């Protein structure tokens, strides 16, 4: 497997575009298209929030019932959530327009929105945007980059990743883009994420692969504990790589899972590190927990804790807060056996051992916590469960961004 | 029932004190004593955090196994959590010293600590503090006030409440104090809270009453989602009111429950409103949910949501965030039937009705959210479950306080 440049246009047969539609933002691109020249099997995972945005409801139907999908239309600025039947009608109109311009069936079009909740999307602007997107679509790396920029909201960087690998002598490519910075605490999935691949794989296995992988990637990040109404991750596979179609969990499937994990981990970490107001990526790795599920809960509890996040922002080795967050994770373990390390940039110090804080150097701990990527490593010493979660620090800017996001 | 002045010394036979012991803070009182001239039946609820502070372990034993309790020694500044066997030894020494000075059994002494986790308490300073506390104890309102001040950490106001009521012609009093401002997301209970009453009641019913009541009071508040290692709420009942002892759930028990609810609601709201950095008390009331438990989960999810809290700080009627938080509460409901109101100071506006944001005035909404106590009222229209939860806004000062709490 090789990491390559690009995102949604890296795989064969995929095109993309990003345009200015002035949905809410002015003077920036705010609509994106992802399109495959050939029909794709599609899979998706969506928010577990009871309050689901209209595009989530639309996409779940497409993924479940359409024989194939071929395009995604996404917009930033307005989330089209809490918008009732008018909001759903907007999805339908969007899909209809895209279908006409692209000459594909309406039920092969996925839609996605992100932004303010509770406001209607101006459908006329969406219609103009769809037209421009289709006119400008291209299969270049540059087109993928523009699309990734067009779906940003409070993100400060656009997020793409891609890899190639070989199956049966054929070169297969998987790429993707995502956006997300606030209201990030995915459950089943994440904010908006779009993956494209030219692999040939059955729809059932594609769905299974995606669902299994998000458990260790997008579901292991949190910025603020708020599970969005719009979380959507979809993958389109058009089969153009020409590999023998994957229809069972064979070696080829494992190779695909590795590639999927690489791309999704990269994208998920980019989201966590670009959390609203963040100055650092805050990773927690738990090893030797009783089970993998325990390790997941423990690591996610630490990176989700407001007090732990504030301590990272202050470069303060307040390890009591990490221990406190482990303690309320809902997992049974022996706090008197734990070891806790603080790590960054190849350095590591032991701050807690067997129920007691160690005699570590505060100066060294502060240095370690001042890096742009910091890690808390927890050794539970009880089994072989292992997991990693990613978040960010809690800063003044998080409050600033969210105290008046709508204006 | 009548609300009266005072706290832990309001009921007959109770004394209190607060002294400077320089545990961590300098030039302020940081140790408190609550003492009953007569032995008390005691009940307590404690943190559900797996990582339990040494005093929590000590108190759980006292409440479970001692025939009675008669004193509480509390300190602020160091939490005595994650301190291993040395931390537990400190509790023992503290109880032993208090027992000697007060001439009561060692296992009648409860201890409690709050402050930094992972640091050892200087036992010599505790010993001097205990001596001074016993010398200075008094049954005055003033002594109760000083004790309430001595247990504060990042609290900006001390927190007391008391009521009197009649049972069988006898005047009964219940009072209490508590502290708590950060690391507040009680589960089973809250930060430190001490209740005293002269009622005659069996130990079993006292425990049952306390456990039942915290579900609707202290367990319904959150400042930052972090369940502390030290959460402790204990009640001491010395029987000096002379009422017929309550041994069954009769009318007298109901009267006591009413009084307990009044005092605990008052104290819990004071803690939420004094959350670290808070500029407003943020209440959410949910009515007509399917069950009471559903209403509890829904209301607590809203006041715990970082994005909802930041919106309150920004006086921004971003009702989509409230809906989003309702949606991920883990409760099944129909988002298309909900009504949501914003309320404060006697004013109320409907911002969301039947799946759609209403055409409310942003100006009026901002005015309502600018009050020192704001409320989100949610009508689920599905049953008769009702609950209220209390939190506070998320501000720059919360981050400031917690980015470098230890220095």
CSV table of N, CA and C in Angstrom, one decimal, chain A residues 48-52 81-86 116-120 182-184 224-229 276 301 304-308 310-311 313-321 323-328 330-336 338 352 355-357 360 362 394-407, chain B residues 48-52 81-86 116-120 182-184 224-229 276 304-308 310-311 313-321 323-328 330-336 338 352 354-357 360 362 394-407:
chain,number,residue,atom,x,y,z
A,48,UNK,N,-26.4,8.7,14.6
A,48,UNK,CA,-27.3,8.0,15.4
A,48,UNK,C,-28.3,9.0,16.1
A,49,UNK,N,-28.1,10.3,15.8
A,49,UNK,CA,-29.0,11.3,16.4
A,49,UNK,C,-30.4,11.1,16.0
A,50,UNK,N,-31.3,11.1,16.9
A,50,UNK,CA,-32.8,11.0,16.6
A,50,UNK,C,-33.2,12.1,15.6
A,51,UNK,N,-32.6,13.3,15.9
A,51,UNK,CA,-32.9,14.4,15.0
A,51,UNK,C,-32.0,14.3,13.8
A,52,UNK,N,-32.5,13.8,12.7
A,52,UNK,CA,-31.7,13.6,11.5
A,52,UNK,C,-32.0,14.7,10.5
A,81,UNK,N,-31.2,20.8,8.6
A,81,UNK,CA,-31.7,19.9,9.7
A,81,UNK,C,-32.8,20.7,10.4
A,82,UNK,N,-33.8,20.0,11.0
A,82,UNK,CA,-34.9,20.7,11.6
A,82,UNK,C,-35.6,21.6,10.7
A,83,UNK,N,-35.8,21.1,9.5
A,83,UNK,CA,-36.4,21.9,8.4
A,83,UNK,C,-37.7,21.3,7.9
A,84,UNK,N,-38.1,20.2,8.5
A,84,UNK,CA,-39.4,19.6,8.1
A,84,UNK,C,-39.5,19.2,6.7
A,85,UNK,N,-40.8,19.1,6.2
A,85,UNK,CA,-41.0,18.6,4.8
A,85,UNK,C,-40.4,19.5,3.8
A,86,UNK,N,-40.3,20.8,4.0
A,86,UNK,CA,-39.7,21.7,3.1
A,86,UNK,C,-38.2,21.3,2.9
A,116,UNK,N,-25.5,25.7,9.7
A,116,UNK,CA,-26.5,26.0,10.7
A,116,UNK,C,-27.7,25.1,10.7
A,117,UNK,N,-28.2,24.7,11.8
A,117,UNK,CA,-29.4,23.9,11.9
A,117,UNK,C,-30.6,24.8,12.0
A,118,UNK,N,-31.7,24.4,11.5
A,118,UNK,CA,-33.0,25.1,11.7
A,118,UNK,C,-33.2,26.2,10.7
A,119,UNK,N,-32.5,26.3,9.6
A,119,UNK,CA,-32.7,27.3,8.6
A,119,UNK,C,-33.0,26.6,7.3
A,120,UNK,N,-33.9,27.1,6.5
A,120,UNK,CA,-34.1,26.5,5.2
A,120,UNK,C,-33.1,26.9,4.2
A,182,UNK,N,-16.5,21.3,14.5
A,182,UNK,CA,-17.3,21.4,15.7
A,182,UNK,C,-18.5,20.4,15.6
A,183,UNK,N,-19.2,20.3,16.7
A,183,UNK,CA,-20.3,19.3,16.8
A,183,UNK,C,-19.8,17.9,16.3
A,184,UNK,N,-18.6,17.6,16.9
A,184,UNK,CA,-17.9,16.4,16.4
A,184,UNK,C,-17.9,15.4,17.6
A,224,UNK,N,-16.2,18.0,20.7
A,224,UNK,CA,-17.0,18.6,21.8
A,224,UNK,C,-18.1,17.8,22.4
A,225,UNK,N,-18.2,16.5,22.0
A,225,UNK,CA,-19.2,15.6,22.6
A,225,UNK,C,-20.5,15.7,22.0
A,226,UNK,N,-20.7,16.6,21.0
A,226,UNK,CA,-22.0,16.8,20.4
A,226,UNK,C,-22.1,16.0,19.1
A,227,UNK,N,-23.0,15.0,19.2
A,227,UNK,CA,-23.2,14.2,18.0
A,227,UNK,C,-24.1,14.9,17.0
A,228,UNK,N,-23.6,15.2,15.9
A,228,UNK,CA,-24.4,16.0,14.9
A,228,UNK,C,-25.6,15.4,14.4
A,229,UNK,N,-26.5,16.2,13.8
A,229,UNK,CA,-27.7,15.8,13.1
A,229,UNK,C,-27.4,15.3,11.7
A,276,UNK,N,-12.5,22.8,16.4
A,276,UNK,CA,-12.8,24.2,16.6
A,276,UNK,C,-11.9,24.8,17.6
A,301,UNK,N,-13.1,8.4,26.5
A,301,UNK,CA,-13.5,9.2,27.7
A,301,UNK,C,-12.5,10.3,28.0
A,304,UNK,N,-12.5,13.1,25.5
A,304,UNK,CA,-13.7,13.9,25.5
A,304,UNK,C,-13.9,14.7,26.7
A,305,UNK,N,-13.0,14.6,27.7
A,305,UNK,CA,-13.2,15.3,29.0
A,305,UNK,C,-12.8,16.7,28.9
A,306,UNK,N,-13.7,17.6,29.2
A,306,UNK,CA,-13.4,19.1,29.1
A,306,UNK,C,-12.2,19.4,29.9
A,307,UNK,N,-12.1,18.9,31.1
A,307,UNK,CA,-11.0,19.2,32.0
A,307,UNK,C,-9.7,18.7,31.5
A,308,UNK,N,-9.7,17.5,30.9
A,308,UNK,CA,-8.4,17.0,30.3
A,308,UNK,C,-8.0,17.9,29.1
A,310,UNK,N,-8.8,21.0,28.6
A,310,UNK,CA,-8.3,22.3,29.1
A,310,UNK,C,-6.9,22.2,29.6
A,311,UNK,N,-6.6,21.1,30.3
A,311,UNK,CA,-5.2,20.9,30.8
A,311,UNK,C,-4.2,20.8,29.6
A,313,UNK,N,-4.5,22.2,26.7
A,313,UNK,CA,-4.4,23.6,26.3
A,313,UNK,C,-3.4,24.4,27.2
A,314,UNK,N,-3.5,24.2,28.5
A,314,UNK,CA,-2.6,24.9,29.4
A,314,UNK,C,-1.2,24.2,29.6
A,315,UNK,N,-1.0,23.2,28.8
A,315,UNK,CA,0.3,22.4,28.9
A,315,UNK,C,0.5,22.0,30.3
A,316,UNK,N,-0.5,21.6,31.0
A,316,UNK,CA,-0.5,21.4,32.4
A,316,UNK,C,-0.7,19.8,32.6
A,317,UNK,N,0.4,19.2,33.2
A,317,UNK,CA,0.4,17.7,33.4
A,317,UNK,C,-0.5,17.3,34.5
A,318,UNK,N,-1.8,17.8,34.5
A,318,UNK,CA,-2.7,17.5,35.5
A,318,UNK,C,-3.3,16.1,35.4
A,319,UNK,N,-2.4,15.1,35.7
A,319,UNK,CA,-2.8,13.7,35.3
A,319,UNK,C,-4.0,13.2,36.1
A,320,UNK,N,-4.3,13.9,37.2
A,320,UNK,CA,-5.5,13.5,38.0
A,320,UNK,C,-6.8,13.6,37.1
A,321,UNK,N,-6.8,14.5,36.2
A,321,UNK,CA,-8.0,14.7,35.3
A,321,UNK,C,-8.1,13.5,34.3
A,323,UNK,N,-7.0,10.5,34.9
A,323,UNK,CA,-7.4,9.4,35.7
A,323,UNK,C,-8.9,9.5,36.0
A,324,UNK,N,-9.4,10.7,36.3
A,324,UNK,CA,-10.8,10.9,36.6
A,324,UNK,C,-11.6,10.5,35.4
A,325,UNK,N,-11.2,10.9,34.2
A,325,UNK,CA,-12.0,10.6,33.0
A,325,UNK,C,-11.9,9.1,32.7
A,326,UNK,N,-10.8,8.4,33.0
A,326,UNK,CA,-10.8,7.0,32.9
A,326,UNK,C,-11.8,6.3,33.8
A,327,UNK,N,-11.9,6.9,35.0
A,327,UNK,CA,-12.7,6.4,36.1
A,327,UNK,C,-14.2,6.4,35.8
A,328,UNK,N,-14.6,7.4,35.0
A,328,UNK,CA,-16.1,7.5,34.8
A,328,UNK,C,-16.4,7.0,33.4
A,330,UNK,N,-17.2,4.1,32.5
A,330,UNK,CA,-18.2,3.0,32.5
A,330,UNK,C,-17.5,1.7,32.3
A,331,UNK,N,-16.2,1.6,32.6
A,331,UNK,CA,-15.5,0.4,32.4
A,331,UNK,C,-14.9,0.0,33.8
A,332,UNK,N,-15.0,-1.3,34.0
A,332,UNK,CA,-14.4,-1.8,35.3
A,332,UNK,C,-12.9,-2.1,35.2
A,333,UNK,N,-12.1,-1.5,36.0
A,333,UNK,CA,-10.7,-1.7,36.0
A,333,UNK,C,-10.1,-1.4,37.4
A,334,UNK,N,-8.9,-1.8,37.6
A,334,UNK,CA,-8.3,-1.5,38.9
A,334,UNK,C,-7.4,-0.3,38.8
A,335,UNK,N,-7.8,0.8,39.4
A,335,UNK,CA,-7.1,2.1,39.3
A,335,UNK,C,-5.7,2.0,40.0
A,336,UNK,N,-5.5,1.0,40.9
A,336,UNK,CA,-4.3,0.9,41.6
A,336,UNK,C,-3.2,0.1,40.8
A,338,UNK,N,-2.8,0.8,37.3
A,338,UNK,CA,-2.6,1.6,36.1
A,338,UNK,C,-1.2,2.2,36.0
A,352,UNK,N,2.2,8.3,36.3
A,352,UNK,CA,1.4,7.6,37.3
A,352,UNK,C,1.7,6.2,37.2
A,355,UNK,N,-1.2,3.3,41.1
A,355,UNK,CA,-2.0,4.0,42.1
A,355,UNK,C,-1.4,5.2,42.7
A,356,UNK,N,-0.3,5.6,42.2
A,356,UNK,CA,0.4,6.8,42.7
A,356,UNK,C,1.0,7.7,41.6
A,357,UNK,N,0.9,9.0,41.9
A,357,UNK,CA,1.6,9.9,41.0
A,357,UNK,C,3.1,9.7,41.2
A,360,UNK,N,7.7,12.8,38.7
A,360,UNK,CA,8.2,13.2,37.4
A,360,UNK,C,8.6,14.7,37.4
A,362,UNK,N,8.0,18.3,36.3
A,362,UNK,CA,6.9,19.2,35.8
A,362,UNK,C,7.4,19.9,34.6
A,394,UNK,N,-9.2,22.2,24.5
A,394,UNK,CA,-10.3,23.1,24.7
A,394,UNK,C,-9.8,24.5,24.9
A,395,UNK,N,-10.1,25.4,24.0
A,395,UNK,CA,-9.4,26.7,24.0
A,395,UNK,C,-10.4,27.9,24.1
A,396,UNK,N,-9.9,29.1,24.3
A,396,UNK,CA,-10.7,30.3,24.3
A,396,UNK,C,-11.4,30.4,22.9
A,397,UNK,N,-10.7,30.0,21.9
A,397,UNK,CA,-11.3,30.1,20.6
A,397,UNK,C,-12.4,29.2,20.3
A,398,UNK,N,-12.5,28.0,21.0
A,398,UNK,CA,-13.6,27.2,20.9
A,398,UNK,C,-14.9,27.9,21.3
A,399,UNK,N,-14.7,28.6,22.5
A,399,UNK,CA,-15.9,29.3,23.0
A,399,UNK,C,-16.2,30.5,22.1
A,400,UNK,N,-15.2,31.2,21.6
A,400,UNK,CA,-15.4,32.3,20.8
A,400,UNK,C,-16.2,31.9,19.5
A,401,UNK,N,-15.7,30.8,18.9
A,401,UNK,CA,-16.3,30.4,17.6
A,401,UNK,C,-17.8,30.0,17.9
A,402,UNK,N,-18.1,29.4,19.0
A,402,UNK,CA,-19.4,28.9,19.2
A,402,UNK,C,-20.4,29.8,20.0
A,403,UNK,N,-19.9,30.9,20.6
A,403,UNK,CA,-20.8,31.7,21.3
A,403,UNK,C,-21.6,32.5,20.3
A,404,UNK,N,-21.2,32.7,19.1
A,404,UNK,CA,-22.0,33.4,18.1
A,404,UNK,C,-21.7,32.9,16.7
A,405,UNK,N,-21.9,31.6,16.5
A,405,UNK,CA,-21.6,31.0,15.3
A,405,UNK,C,-22.5,31.4,14.1
A,406,UNK,N,-23.8,31.8,14.5
A,406,UNK,CA,-24.7,32.1,13.4
A,406,UNK,C,-24.5,33.5,12.7
A,407,UNK,N,-23.8,34.4,13.4
A,407,UNK,CA,-23.7,35.7,12.9
A,407,UNK,C,-22.5,35.9,12.0
B,48,UNK,N,-19.9,7.6,41.3
B,48,UNK,CA,-19.9,6.4,40.6
B,48,UNK,C,-18.5,6.2,39.9
B,49,UNK,N,-17.6,7.1,40.0
B,49,UNK,CA,-16.3,7.0,39.3
B,49,UNK,C,-15.5,5.8,39.9
B,50,UNK,N,-15.0,5.0,39.1
B,50,UNK,CA,-14.2,3.9,39.5
B,50,UNK,C,-13.0,4.4,40.3
B,51,UNK,N,-12.4,5.5,39.9
B,51,UNK,CA,-11.3,6.1,40.6
B,51,UNK,C,-11.9,6.9,41.7
B,52,UNK,N,-11.9,6.3,42.9
B,52,UNK,CA,-12.5,7.0,44.1
B,52,UNK,C,-11.5,7.5,45.0
B,81,UNK,N,-7.1,12.2,46.1
B,81,UNK,CA,-7.6,11.1,45.1
B,81,UNK,C,-6.3,10.7,44.4
B,82,UNK,N,-6.2,9.5,44.0
B,82,UNK,CA,-5.1,8.9,43.3
B,82,UNK,C,-3.8,9.1,44.2
B,83,UNK,N,-4.0,8.7,45.5
B,83,UNK,CA,-3.0,8.9,46.5
B,83,UNK,C,-2.6,7.6,47.2
B,84,UNK,N,-3.2,6.5,46.7
B,84,UNK,CA,-2.8,5.2,47.2
B,84,UNK,C,-3.0,5.0,48.7
B,85,UNK,N,-2.2,4.1,49.2
B,85,UNK,CA,-2.4,3.7,50.7
B,85,UNK,C,-2.1,4.9,51.6
B,86,UNK,N,-1.2,5.7,51.2
B,86,UNK,CA,-0.8,6.9,52.0
B,86,UNK,C,-2.0,7.8,52.1
B,116,UNK,N,-7.1,19.5,44.1
B,116,UNK,CA,-6.2,18.9,43.1
B,116,UNK,C,-6.2,17.4,43.3
B,117,UNK,N,-6.2,16.6,42.2
B,117,UNK,CA,-6.1,15.1,42.3
B,117,UNK,C,-4.6,14.8,42.2
B,118,UNK,N,-4.2,13.7,42.8
B,118,UNK,CA,-2.9,13.2,42.6
B,118,UNK,C,-1.8,13.8,43.5
B,119,UNK,N,-2.2,14.5,44.5
B,119,UNK,CA,-1.2,15.1,45.4
B,119,UNK,C,-1.5,14.6,46.8
B,120,UNK,N,-0.5,14.4,47.6
B,120,UNK,CA,-0.7,13.9,49.0
B,120,UNK,C,-1.1,15.1,49.9
B,182,UNK,N,-16.5,23.1,39.3
B,182,UNK,CA,-16.0,22.4,38.2
B,182,UNK,C,-15.9,20.9,38.5
B,183,UNK,N,-15.6,20.1,37.4
B,183,UNK,CA,-15.7,18.7,37.5
B,183,UNK,C,-17.0,18.3,38.1
B,184,UNK,N,-18.1,18.9,37.5
B,184,UNK,CA,-19.4,18.7,38.1
B,184,UNK,C,-20.3,18.0,37.0
B,224,UNK,N,-19.5,20.5,33.5
B,224,UNK,CA,-18.6,20.2,32.4
B,224,UNK,C,-18.6,18.7,32.0
B,225,UNK,N,-19.5,17.9,32.5
B,225,UNK,CA,-19.6,16.5,32.1
B,225,UNK,C,-18.6,15.6,32.8
B,226,UNK,N,-17.7,16.2,33.6
B,226,UNK,CA,-16.7,15.4,34.3
B,226,UNK,C,-17.2,14.9,35.7
B,227,UNK,N,-17.4,13.6,35.8
B,227,UNK,CA,-17.9,13.1,37.1
B,227,UNK,C,-16.7,12.9,38.0
B,228,UNK,N,-16.7,13.7,39.1
B,228,UNK,CA,-15.5,13.7,40.0
B,228,UNK,C,-15.2,12.4,40.7
B,229,UNK,N,-13.9,12.3,41.2
B,229,UNK,CA,-13.5,11.2,42.0
B,229,UNK,C,-13.9,11.4,43.4
B,276,UNK,N,-17.9,26.9,37.0
B,276,UNK,CA,-16.7,27.6,36.7
B,276,UNK,C,-16.8,28.5,35.5
B,304,UNK,N,-25.9,19.8,29.2
B,304,UNK,CA,-24.5,19.2,29.2
B,304,UNK,C,-23.8,19.5,27.9
B,305,UNK,N,-24.6,20.0,26.9
B,305,UNK,CA,-24.0,20.1,25.5
B,305,UNK,C,-23.1,21.4,25.4
B,306,UNK,N,-21.9,21.2,25.1
B,306,UNK,CA,-20.9,22.3,24.9
B,306,UNK,C,-21.5,23.4,24.0
B,307,UNK,N,-22.0,22.9,22.9
B,307,UNK,CA,-22.5,23.9,21.9
B,307,UNK,C,-23.7,24.7,22.4
B,308,UNK,N,-24.6,24.0,23.1
B,308,UNK,CA,-25.8,24.7,23.7
B,308,UNK,C,-25.3,25.7,24.7
B,310,UNK,N,-22.4,27.2,24.9
B,310,UNK,CA,-21.7,28.3,24.3
B,310,UNK,C,-22.7,29.3,23.7
B,311,UNK,N,-23.8,28.7,23.1
B,311,UNK,CA,-24.9,29.5,22.6
B,311,UNK,C,-25.5,30.4,23.6
B,313,UNK,N,-24.0,31.5,26.4
B,313,UNK,CA,-23.0,32.5,26.7
B,313,UNK,C,-23.1,33.6,25.6
B,314,UNK,N,-23.3,33.2,24.4
B,314,UNK,CA,-23.4,34.2,23.3
B,314,UNK,C,-24.7,34.9,23.1
B,315,UNK,N,-25.7,34.5,24.0
B,315,UNK,CA,-27.1,35.0,23.9
B,315,UNK,C,-27.6,34.8,22.5
B,316,UNK,N,-27.3,33.6,22.0
B,316,UNK,CA,-27.6,33.3,20.6
B,316,UNK,C,-28.7,32.2,20.6
B,317,UNK,N,-29.8,32.5,20.1
B,317,UNK,CA,-31.0,31.6,20.1
B,317,UNK,C,-30.8,30.5,19.0
B,318,UNK,N,-29.7,29.8,19.1
B,318,UNK,CA,-29.3,28.8,18.1
B,318,UNK,C,-30.0,27.5,18.5
B,319,UNK,N,-31.4,27.5,18.3
B,319,UNK,CA,-32.2,26.4,18.8
B,319,UNK,C,-31.8,25.0,18.2
B,320,UNK,N,-31.2,25.1,17.0
B,320,UNK,CA,-30.8,23.8,16.4
B,320,UNK,C,-29.9,23.0,17.3
B,321,UNK,N,-29.1,23.7,18.1
B,321,UNK,CA,-28.2,23.0,19.0
B,321,UNK,C,-28.9,22.3,20.1
B,323,UNK,N,-31.9,21.2,19.9
B,323,UNK,CA,-32.6,20.0,19.2
B,323,UNK,C,-31.6,18.9,19.0
B,324,UNK,N,-30.4,19.3,18.6
B,324,UNK,CA,-29.3,18.3,18.3
B,324,UNK,C,-29.0,17.6,19.6
B,325,UNK,N,-28.9,18.3,20.7
B,325,UNK,CA,-28.6,17.6,22.0
B,325,UNK,C,-29.8,16.8,22.5
B,326,UNK,N,-31.0,17.2,22.2
B,326,UNK,CA,-32.1,16.3,22.5
B,326,UNK,C,-32.0,15.0,21.7
B,327,UNK,N,-31.6,15.2,20.5
B,327,UNK,CA,-31.6,14.0,19.5
B,327,UNK,C,-30.6,13.0,19.9
B,328,UNK,N,-29.5,13.3,20.6
B,328,UNK,CA,-28.5,12.3,20.9
B,328,UNK,C,-28.5,11.9,22.4
B,330,UNK,N,-30.2,9.6,23.7
B,330,UNK,CA,-30.4,8.2,23.8
B,330,UNK,C,-31.9,7.9,24.2
B,331,UNK,N,-32.8,8.8,23.8
B,331,UNK,CA,-34.2,8.6,24.1
B,331,UNK,C,-35.0,8.6,22.7
B,332,UNK,N,-35.9,7.8,22.6
B,332,UNK,CA,-36.7,7.7,21.4
B,332,UNK,C,-37.9,8.7,21.5
B,333,UNK,N,-38.0,9.6,20.5
B,333,UNK,CA,-39.1,10.5,20.5
B,333,UNK,C,-39.3,11.0,19.1
B,334,UNK,N,-40.4,11.7,18.8
B,334,UNK,CA,-40.6,12.2,17.4
B,334,UNK,C,-40.2,13.6,17.3
B,335,UNK,N,-39.1,13.9,16.6
B,335,UNK,CA,-38.6,15.3,16.5
B,335,UNK,C,-39.6,16.2,15.8
B,336,UNK,N,-40.5,15.6,15.0
B,336,UNK,CA,-41.5,16.4,14.2
B,336,UNK,C,-42.7,16.9,15.0
B,338,UNK,N,-42.2,18.0,18.4
B,338,UNK,CA,-41.7,18.8,19.6
B,338,UNK,C,-42.0,20.3,19.5
B,352,UNK,N,-39.6,26.7,18.2
B,352,UNK,CA,-39.6,25.5,17.4
B,352,UNK,C,-40.9,24.8,17.6
B,354,UNK,N,-43.5,21.6,16.0
B,354,UNK,CA,-43.8,20.6,15.0
B,354,UNK,C,-42.8,20.4,13.9
B,355,UNK,N,-41.5,20.3,14.3
B,355,UNK,CA,-40.5,20.0,13.3
B,355,UNK,C,-40.0,21.2,12.5
B,356,UNK,N,-40.4,22.4,12.8
B,356,UNK,CA,-39.9,23.6,12.1
B,356,UNK,C,-39.6,24.7,13.1
B,357,UNK,N,-38.5,25.5,12.7
B,357,UNK,CA,-38.2,26.7,13.5
B,357,UNK,C,-39.3,27.7,13.2
B,360,UNK,N,-39.8,33.5,15.0
B,360,UNK,CA,-39.6,34.3,16.2
B,360,UNK,C,-38.7,35.5,16.0
B,362,UNK,N,-35.5,37.5,16.6
B,362,UNK,CA,-34.2,37.2,17.1
B,362,UNK,C,-33.8,38.2,18.2
B,394,UNK,N,-21.0,28.1,28.8
B,394,UNK,CA,-19.6,27.8,28.6
B,394,UNK,C,-18.9,29.1,28.2
B,395,UNK,N,-17.9,29.5,29.0
B,395,UNK,CA,-17.3,30.8,28.8
B,395,UNK,C,-15.8,30.8,28.6
B,396,UNK,N,-15.2,31.9,28.2
B,396,UNK,CA,-13.7,32.0,28.2
B,396,UNK,C,-13.2,31.7,29.5
B,397,UNK,N,-13.9,32.1,30.6
B,397,UNK,CA,-13.3,32.0,31.9
B,397,UNK,C,-13.3,30.5,32.4
B,398,UNK,N,-14.2,29.7,31.8
B,398,UNK,CA,-14.1,28.2,32.1
B,398,UNK,C,-12.8,27.7,31.6
B,399,UNK,N,-12.4,28.1,30.4
B,399,UNK,CA,-11.2,27.6,29.8
B,399,UNK,C,-10.0,28.2,30.6
B,400,UNK,N,-10.1,29.4,31.0
B,400,UNK,CA,-9.0,30.1,31.7
B,400,UNK,C,-8.7,29.4,33.0
B,401,UNK,N,-9.8,29.2,33.8
B,401,UNK,CA,-9.7,28.6,35.1
B,401,UNK,C,-9.1,27.2,35.0
B,402,UNK,N,-9.4,26.5,33.9
B,402,UNK,CA,-9.0,25.1,33.9
B,402,UNK,C,-7.8,24.8,33.0
B,403,UNK,N,-7.3,25.8,32.3
B,403,UNK,CA,-6.1,25.6,31.5
B,403,UNK,C,-4.9,25.5,32.5
B,404,UNK,N,-5.0,26.1,33.6
B,404,UNK,CA,-3.8,26.0,34.5
B,404,UNK,C,-4.3,26.1,36.0
B,405,UNK,N,-5.2,25.2,36.3
B,405,UNK,CA,-5.8,25.2,37.6
B,405,UNK,C,-4.8,24.9,38.8
B,406,UNK,N,-3.7,24.1,38.5
B,406,UNK,CA,-2.8,23.7,39.6
B,406,UNK,C,-1.9,24.8,40.0
B,407,UNK,N,-1.6,25.8,39.1
B,407,UNK,CA,-0.6,26.8,39.5
B,407,UNK,C,-1.2,27.9,40.4
